[in-house]
Amino acid sequence: MKQSEFDVVVVGGGHAGCDAAHAAARAGARTALVTLKMEGIGVMSCNPAIGGLGKGHLVREIDALDGVMGRVADLAGIQFRLLNRRKGPAVQGPRAQADRAVYRAEMLREMTSCPGLQVLTGEVTDFIMQGDRVVGIVLADGSEVHARAVVLTTGTFLRGLIHIGDVSYSGGRMGDNAANKLGERMESFGLPLGRLKTGTPPRLNGKTINWDVLEDQPGDDEPVLFSFLSKGVNLRQVACGITHTNTRTHEIIRENLDRSAMYGGHIDGVGPRYCPSIEDKVVRFADKESHQVFLEPEGLGDDTVYPNGISTSLPEDVQHDYVRSMKGLEQVEILQPGYAIEYDYVDPRALDMRLSLRDVPGLYLAGQINGTTGYEEAAAQGLVAGLNAAKEALGEDPVIFSRTDSYIGVMIDDLTTRGVSEPYRMFTSRAEYRLSLRADNADQRLTPKGIEVGLVGDSRRAAFEAKMARIGAGRAILDNTTVTPKQLNTAGIRVGEDGKQRTLYQVLAFPETSVVDLVGLAPDLGDLDPETQEQLRRDALYATYIQRQQNDAQALQKDEARGIPQNFDYEHLDGLSNELKSKLLRIRPSNLAQAGRIEGMTPAALALILSRINRAQKEKSA
Amino acid sequence: MDTIFALASAPGRAGVSVIRISGPGAFPALTRFGLTAPAPRAAALRLLRDGDEVLDQALLLAFAGPASFTGEDAVELHLHGSPAIVASTLRILGEVDGLRMAEPGEFTRRALENSKMDLAQVEGLADLIDSETEAQRRQAQRVFSGKLGEVVQGWRKDLIRAAALLEAVIDFADEEVPVDVRPEVTELLDRVSVSLEAQAKGAEVAERVRQGFEVAILGAPNAGKSTLLNFLAGREAAITSNVAGTTRDVIEVRMDLRGLPVTLLDTAGLRETEDEVEAIGIARARERAELSDLRIYLLEPGEISPRIELRPEDIVLRGKADESGDSAGISGVTGQGVDALIARLSTYFSDRTSLVATATRERHRLAILRALGDLSQAREMLANPVYTEDLIAEELRSAIRALDSLVGIVDVENLLDEIFSSFCIGK
């Protein structure tokens, strides 16, 4: 029997697995990435796109911590669009169509070229245990891989079940086997498991689409990339097409509703509301006569087209009919039918903020297994789980993210304290400190933390420090130049004669004011490069709001810093109601801030918990 | 760090009421009352002022952190135990920048943070904090019941809708959602603001409930106003004679109207006059009547309609019924129609008190005022395209948070529910 030994083993080569393995290796752990097959690394199971609103923020944060998703997406991008370009910078999200094959190839290159990271192939069927602790994995061929910590990223593979019409069969993704043995093994841990569902549309042959009659959706003229290190696009840029469903399409779907897996009652899992199947759209918004469908090319060397907006679990013949009822698709050929897939997930409230299972030491989970959806959500969790698995393996302190410093922190806090009722997707509205958690300042927020915990390489560090020096120089000019309303009006910036002296940084917060407008008042500003000028403007725009939120944010950070030990004795805390006790025992909040957000929590109960923590600390230090 | 304040002694009538202030702004807050902090840990007797007006003579204690109950700078105001004085003091503190009313248990929490308390002490206080929390919960429930509850639910619905619309155009910009939601958001926020303003005023009326309502009696000279007042008051408060213009100033009579404190105002008769003294009296009568809670207008015999612009709640009666023999009139001589008038007044005022009394809590008033400030910002920004949706959404979020205690917590899930039920989202 073969045996090998690592610090960290990551199971799964999807988006969560890749960023987990890479983060673990960057953090200094000897890491193995185990995948069913090499070609499975970096596969996009659903649409060929990365980023978007909230999601683009996550990718920037991953990049700020020197993760891989952003730079791979930049290399594979064939169309870049910055969403919400005309709204404030806080809610602008970069998005890109990606060439699937290039994405896979570049991701594989990242994995195989990363020092300390080794890729293994095989199916994981069991864990190696030492007491209640996971200390490695067993592959189908019986070989053992020992590790101090294991990260599991099973995506939709854990007891995956594919549905097309009334046909259903076991599978992890079209063309791949499900991980059934591992599913049974997970169940034996007594973890709270549930079923979720997601769906994907049929794939079309682009050569059979009549593009001439269709509307185009081009990318931005000036592409905004994901990585703070990328300088420009790598591939030829293309446009997407747009078509629409019509009353005939809806008729076909309505007539065949009972043949849909979803409506035929074959599916128990809960699907995401923001990613409804075309059946759902037709039923729930019956008075809408048409829905938009984006025709997204899957790559430059690939004729496959992904019709975004018509995911389905209808039988193949119905898919054929309704697709051909749409303009431009009259002669279209379906290359692969759309399908729904159900899979196991673990209630994420069983995890702590490192994404480690509280009851199974040594085992970390990331991605869809935690009830989320989306490549970006998966990769961000992978980074946190991989990093902390490495920290545990190396005997170093865990790295925790906060709602006040990142979308990553918002997501992990949401998952571990609130659980999920449908696949969890990031939205900017989930972040209460949205104005400070911007895509444009992800590096300012997180790169210093990444440097501190050993996650950021030398080249990014150097680039970041140089950028901060430029911003610091500009900021100094803005802060140190004070002007009167008269000076401003003379410079063409309209302001009331209120006699108020303002710093140029304050003036820059006026809407529609740019650094260029201020050069007359402080000529040195003209020496700054355009990107630095723009970043200063974005920072200034929100300064007063961020100031206003500071009290709240500080109070939250303070509570987040008050860790509650996992074995905290709620049973013997006098003055807690039984109801609260049982809630606290179930959720086991990681810190005081999480405890405070539990429904029904009272100020008295929080005070009791806090005083017990204080006492325990005193006893410890005494 | 915020500075917090609260009534530390039991609310209601007491010999002495103690208001406690804690935090970095505790000492500076005293300037609002025209005072500076006395030397730490030495009691000082001082006059508490609101502008020129003296609120109370109070005993002041200052504690410099960390040698205080909470470990922060702290001030105690020992006031005379009048609800009116306490309410005014709390109101003024709420207007100071950086100060806010403490949540239950918040003083304890700060004491704990600064290691001023141990577990045993907290356990001793837990019951007290719980009962305070419970009292606030019950109060909130009262607010949510009945007519006011409907009003408040209306705010919640409108605010969720407005926030959901803004979030929809932000988070689902690449979906089929309306491009411009500003007109609808503006309409919703205008409506909530108007209703909040009405409620804020209502709360002020409720503040006056404790001091009593004011009823002004108006009418032409010699319409029988003073006679009626004297009958109601049961004593000769105003000089009555048959010479028109006898009452040259505003005369007040405080009385108890079926348990409600009411102040009746007898005013100079309304007419054109060349008598300078009488003209001043008339002007003052109009002014005072303007501010009163309710007006009774007495028509003199032969007068068809009142000489003032009527408000909907004004009571118009025919005076001197003893002389005219009008069976529907009122008379301060025979007492005809007086019982009916008293019944009408008491119904009117008790309706008003039951509606607003629950909202009188200073906490709610302050919450409403904060929300109104944020909403007015948001409305201004909605009208100006240079302000982007993310900023407007932030103002709205801040307004909704201020109203937490009234409308309940509005969570991102509430907004997503509204968005997904209104728009067909999803690719």
mmCIF file of N, CA and C in Angstrom, chain A residues 374-433:
data_model
loop_
_atom_site.group_PDB
_atom_site.id
_atom_site.type_symbol
_atom_site.label_atom_id
_atom_site.label_comp_id
_atom_site.label_asym_id
_atom_site.label_seq_id
_atom_site.Cartn_x
_atom_site.Cartn_y
_atom_site.Cartn_z
ATOM 1 N N GLY A 374 -21.751 29.511 -6.770
ATOM 2 C CA GLY A 374 -20.874 30.489 -7.419
ATOM 3 C C GLY A 374 -19.411 30.128 -7.280
ATOM 4 N N TYR A 375 -18.673 30.374 -8.396
ATOM 5 C CA TYR A 375 -17.240 30.090 -8.411
ATOM 6 C C TYR A 375 -16.496 30.976 -7.401
ATOM 7 N N GLU A 376 -16.920 32.236 -7.367
ATOM 8 C CA GLU A 376 -16.181 33.220 -6.569
ATOM 9 C C GLU A 376 -16.346 32.958 -5.084
ATOM 10 N N GLU A 377 -17.608 32.641 -4.686
ATOM 11 C CA GLU A 377 -17.866 32.310 -3.290
ATOM 12 C C GLU A 377 -17.027 31.097 -2.894
ATOM 13 N N ALA A 378 -16.954 30.111 -3.819
ATOM 14 C CA ALA A 378 -16.211 28.890 -3.544
ATOM 15 C C ALA A 378 -14.727 29.194 -3.366
ATOM 16 N N ALA A 379 -14.170 29.967 -4.304
ATOM 17 C CA ALA A 379 -12.734 30.243 -4.254
ATOM 18 C C ALA A 379 -12.373 31.006 -2.975
ATOM 19 N N ALA A 380 -13.224 31.964 -2.601
ATOM 20 C CA ALA A 380 -12.944 32.760 -1.401
ATOM 21 C C ALA A 380 -12.938 31.866 -0.154
ATOM 22 N N GLN A 381 -13.894 30.934 -0.092
ATOM 23 C CA GLN A 381 -13.900 30.009 1.041
ATOM 24 C C GLN A 381 -12.679 29.093 0.989
ATOM 25 N N GLY A 382 -12.320 28.674 -0.226
ATOM 26 C CA GLY A 382 -11.158 27.816 -0.376
ATOM 27 C C GLY A 382 -9.924 28.481 0.209
ATOM 28 N N LEU A 383 -9.771 29.774 -0.109
ATOM 29 C CA LEU A 383 -8.618 30.504 0.396
ATOM 30 C C LEU A 383 -8.591 30.492 1.926
ATOM 31 N N VAL A 384 -9.754 30.748 2.536
ATOM 32 C CA VAL A 384 -9.811 30.801 4.008
ATOM 33 C C VAL A 384 -9.538 29.418 4.606
ATOM 34 N N ALA A 385 -10.154 28.384 4.019
ATOM 35 C CA ALA A 385 -9.993 27.035 4.564
ATOM 36 C C ALA A 385 -8.562 26.544 4.368
ATOM 37 N N GLY A 386 -8.006 26.766 3.170
ATOM 38 C CA GLY A 386 -6.644 26.311 2.878
ATOM 39 C C GLY A 386 -5.637 27.018 3.775
ATOM 40 N N LEU A 387 -5.803 28.332 3.899
ATOM 41 C CA LEU A 387 -4.901 29.119 4.736
ATOM 42 C C LEU A 387 -4.935 28.619 6.184
ATOM 43 N N ASN A 388 -6.141 28.427 6.705
ATOM 44 C CA ASN A 388 -6.246 28.034 8.113
ATOM 45 C C ASN A 388 -5.860 26.575 8.351
ATOM 46 N N ALA A 389 -6.089 25.733 7.334
ATOM 47 C CA ALA A 389 -5.620 24.348 7.447
ATOM 48 C C ALA A 389 -4.095 24.363 7.562
ATOM 49 N N ALA A 390 -3.453 25.225 6.729
ATOM 50 C CA ALA A 390 -1.995 25.336 6.791
ATOM 51 C C ALA A 390 -1.565 25.852 8.156
ATOM 52 N N LYS A 391 -2.274 26.864 8.637
ATOM 53 C CA LYS A 391 -1.919 27.438 9.942
ATOM 54 C C LYS A 391 -2.023 26.377 11.033
ATOM 55 N N GLU A 392 -3.074 25.569 10.974
ATOM 56 C CA GLU A 392 -3.244 24.529 11.984
ATOM 57 C C GLU A 392 -2.117 23.501 11.869
ATOM 58 N N ALA A 393 -1.836 23.095 10.617
ATOM 59 C CA ALA A 393 -0.805 22.085 10.399
ATOM 60 C C ALA A 393 0.553 22.562 10.893
ATOM 61 N N LEU A 394 0.798 23.864 10.725
ATOM 62 C CA LEU A 394 2.105 24.413 11.102
ATOM 63 C C LEU A 394 2.137 24.906 12.543
ATOM 64 N N GLY A 395 1.004 24.756 13.238
ATOM 65 C CA GLY A 395 0.955 25.193 14.631
ATOM 66 C C GLY A 395 0.970 26.703 14.796
ATOM 67 N N GLU A 396 0.425 27.421 13.794
ATOM 68 C CA GLU A 396 0.382 28.889 13.878
ATOM 69 C C GLU A 396 -1.035 29.371 14.179
ATOM 70 N N ASP A 397 -1.181 30.662 14.497
ATOM 71 C CA ASP A 397 -2.493 31.220 14.844
ATOM 72 C C ASP A 397 -3.441 31.228 13.647
ATOM 73 N N PRO A 398 -4.718 30.994 13.877
ATOM 74 C CA PRO A 398 -5.682 31.061 12.779
ATOM 75 C C PRO A 398 -5.782 32.476 12.227
ATOM 76 N N VAL A 399 -6.281 32.610 10.991
ATOM 77 C CA VAL A 399 -6.496 33.923 10.378
ATOM 78 C C VAL A 399 -7.990 34.091 10.153
ATOM 79 N N ILE A 400 -8.560 35.083 10.826
ATOM 80 C CA ILE A 400 -10.006 35.270 10.791
ATOM 81 C C ILE A 400 -10.329 36.568 10.058
ATOM 82 N N PHE A 401 -11.373 36.535 9.240
ATOM 83 C CA PHE A 401 -11.792 37.731 8.513
ATOM 84 C C PHE A 401 -13.035 38.318 9.175
ATOM 85 N N SER A 402 -13.172 39.632 9.075
ATOM 86 C CA SER A 402 -14.248 40.347 9.770
ATOM 87 C C SER A 402 -15.237 40.956 8.777
ATOM 88 N N ARG A 403 -16.465 41.145 9.218
ATOM 89 C CA ARG A 403 -17.462 41.857 8.406
ATOM 90 C C ARG A 403 -16.988 43.263 8.084
ATOM 91 N N THR A 404 -16.085 43.802 8.906
ATOM 92 C CA THR A 404 -15.649 45.177 8.677
ATOM 93 C C THR A 404 -14.464 45.247 7.722
ATOM 94 N N ASP A 405 -13.801 44.104 7.432
ATOM 95 C CA ASP A 405 -12.643 44.222 6.544
ATOM 96 C C ASP A 405 -12.855 43.620 5.153
ATOM 97 N N SER A 406 -13.886 42.791 4.975
ATOM 98 C CA SER A 406 -13.988 42.142 3.669
ATOM 99 C C SER A 406 -15.333 41.470 3.425
ATOM 100 N N TYR A 407 -15.648 41.287 2.151
ATOM 101 C CA TYR A 407 -16.794 40.456 1.764
ATOM 102 C C TYR A 407 -16.546 39.016 2.209
ATOM 103 N N ILE A 408 -15.283 38.597 2.195
ATOM 104 C CA ILE A 408 -14.954 37.253 2.679
ATOM 105 C C ILE A 408 -15.457 37.119 4.119
ATOM 106 N N GLY A 409 -15.186 38.139 4.932
ATOM 107 C CA GLY A 409 -15.623 38.115 6.331
ATOM 108 C C GLY A 409 -17.133 38.112 6.453
ATOM 109 N N VAL A 410 -17.800 38.899 5.601
ATOM 110 C CA VAL A 410 -19.268 38.943 5.616
ATOM 111 C C VAL A 410 -19.828 37.547 5.320
ATOM 112 N N MET A 411 -19.275 36.915 4.280
ATOM 113 C CA MET A 411 -19.790 35.613 3.854
ATOM 114 C C MET A 411 -19.578 34.561 4.939
ATOM 115 N N ILE A 412 -18.397 34.512 5.501
ATOM 116 C CA ILE A 412 -18.117 33.465 6.488
ATOM 117 C C ILE A 412 -18.938 33.686 7.747
ATOM 118 N N ASP A 413 -19.109 34.933 8.121
ATOM 119 C CA ASP A 413 -19.942 35.225 9.290
ATOM 120 C C ASP A 413 -21.407 34.849 9.021
ATOM 121 N N ASP A 414 -21.914 35.216 7.848
ATOM 122 C CA ASP A 414 -23.289 34.846 7.477
ATOM 123 C C ASP A 414 -23.472 33.328 7.528
ATOM 124 N N LEU A 415 -22.551 32.623 6.881
ATOM 125 C CA LEU A 415 -22.686 31.166 6.775
ATOM 126 C C LEU A 415 -22.658 30.505 8.145
ATOM 127 N N THR A 416 -21.671 30.879 8.962
ATOM 128 C CA THR A 416 -21.468 30.146 10.204
ATOM 129 C C THR A 416 -22.466 30.532 11.287
ATOM 130 N N THR A 417 -23.080 31.722 11.184
ATOM 131 C CA THR A 417 -24.049 32.082 12.229
ATOM 132 C C THR A 417 -25.487 31.917 11.767
ATOM 133 N N ARG A 418 -25.769 32.109 10.498
ATOM 134 C CA ARG A 418 -27.156 32.093 10.047
ATOM 135 C C ARG A 418 -27.521 30.855 9.261
ATOM 136 N N GLY A 419 -26.519 30.111 8.811
ATOM 137 C CA GLY A 419 -26.820 28.963 7.972
ATOM 138 C C GLY A 419 -27.397 29.423 6.646
ATOM 139 N N VAL A 420 -27.962 28.500 5.873
ATOM 140 C CA VAL A 420 -28.522 28.876 4.569
ATOM 141 C C VAL A 420 -29.904 28.249 4.413
ATOM 142 N N SER A 421 -30.788 28.938 3.689
ATOM 143 C CA SER A 421 -32.085 28.353 3.384
ATOM 144 C C SER A 421 -32.188 28.082 1.891
ATOM 145 N N GLU A 422 -31.225 28.585 1.144
ATOM 146 C CA GLU A 422 -31.108 28.343 -0.299
ATOM 147 C C GLU A 422 -29.618 28.525 -0.600
ATOM 148 N N PRO A 423 -29.155 28.082 -1.761
ATOM 149 C CA PRO A 423 -27.727 28.289 -2.049
ATOM 150 C C PRO A 423 -27.352 29.758 -1.853
ATOM 151 N N TYR A 424 -26.310 30.007 -1.081
ATOM 152 C CA TYR A 424 -25.927 31.367 -0.688
ATOM 153 C C TYR A 424 -25.091 32.013 -1.773
ATOM 154 N N ARG A 425 -25.533 33.199 -2.178
ATOM 155 C CA ARG A 425 -24.767 33.967 -3.154
ATOM 156 C C ARG A 425 -24.427 35.323 -2.570
ATOM 157 N N MET A 426 -23.288 35.855 -2.957
ATOM 158 C CA MET A 426 -22.909 37.167 -2.442
ATOM 159 C C MET A 426 -23.666 38.262 -3.177
ATOM 160 N N PHE A 427 -24.129 39.264 -2.414
ATOM 161 C CA PHE A 427 -24.680 40.501 -2.967
ATOM 162 C C PHE A 427 -24.000 41.651 -2.234
ATOM 163 N N THR A 428 -23.893 42.793 -2.891
ATOM 164 C CA THR A 428 -23.263 43.911 -2.172
ATOM 165 C C THR A 428 -24.133 44.332 -0.997
ATOM 166 N N SER A 429 -25.454 44.081 -1.103
ATOM 167 C CA SER A 429 -26.337 44.502 -0.013
ATOM 168 C C SER A 429 -26.153 43.674 1.255
ATOM 169 N N ARG A 430 -25.395 42.581 1.172
ATOM 170 C CA ARG A 430 -25.124 41.818 2.391
ATOM 171 C C ARG A 430 -24.076 42.511 3.268
ATOM 172 N N ALA A 431 -23.321 43.427 2.672
ATOM 173 C CA ALA A 431 -22.221 44.069 3.406
ATOM 174 C C ALA A 431 -22.684 45.386 3.995
ATOM 175 N N GLU A 432 -22.798 45.453 5.323
ATOM 176 C CA GLU A 432 -23.257 46.705 5.913
ATOM 177 C C GLU A 432 -22.216 47.805 5.800
ATOM 178 N N TYR A 433 -20.944 47.426 5.586
ATOM 179 C CA TYR A 433 -19.905 48.448 5.388
ATOM 180 C C TYR A 433 -19.519 48.509 3.914
#
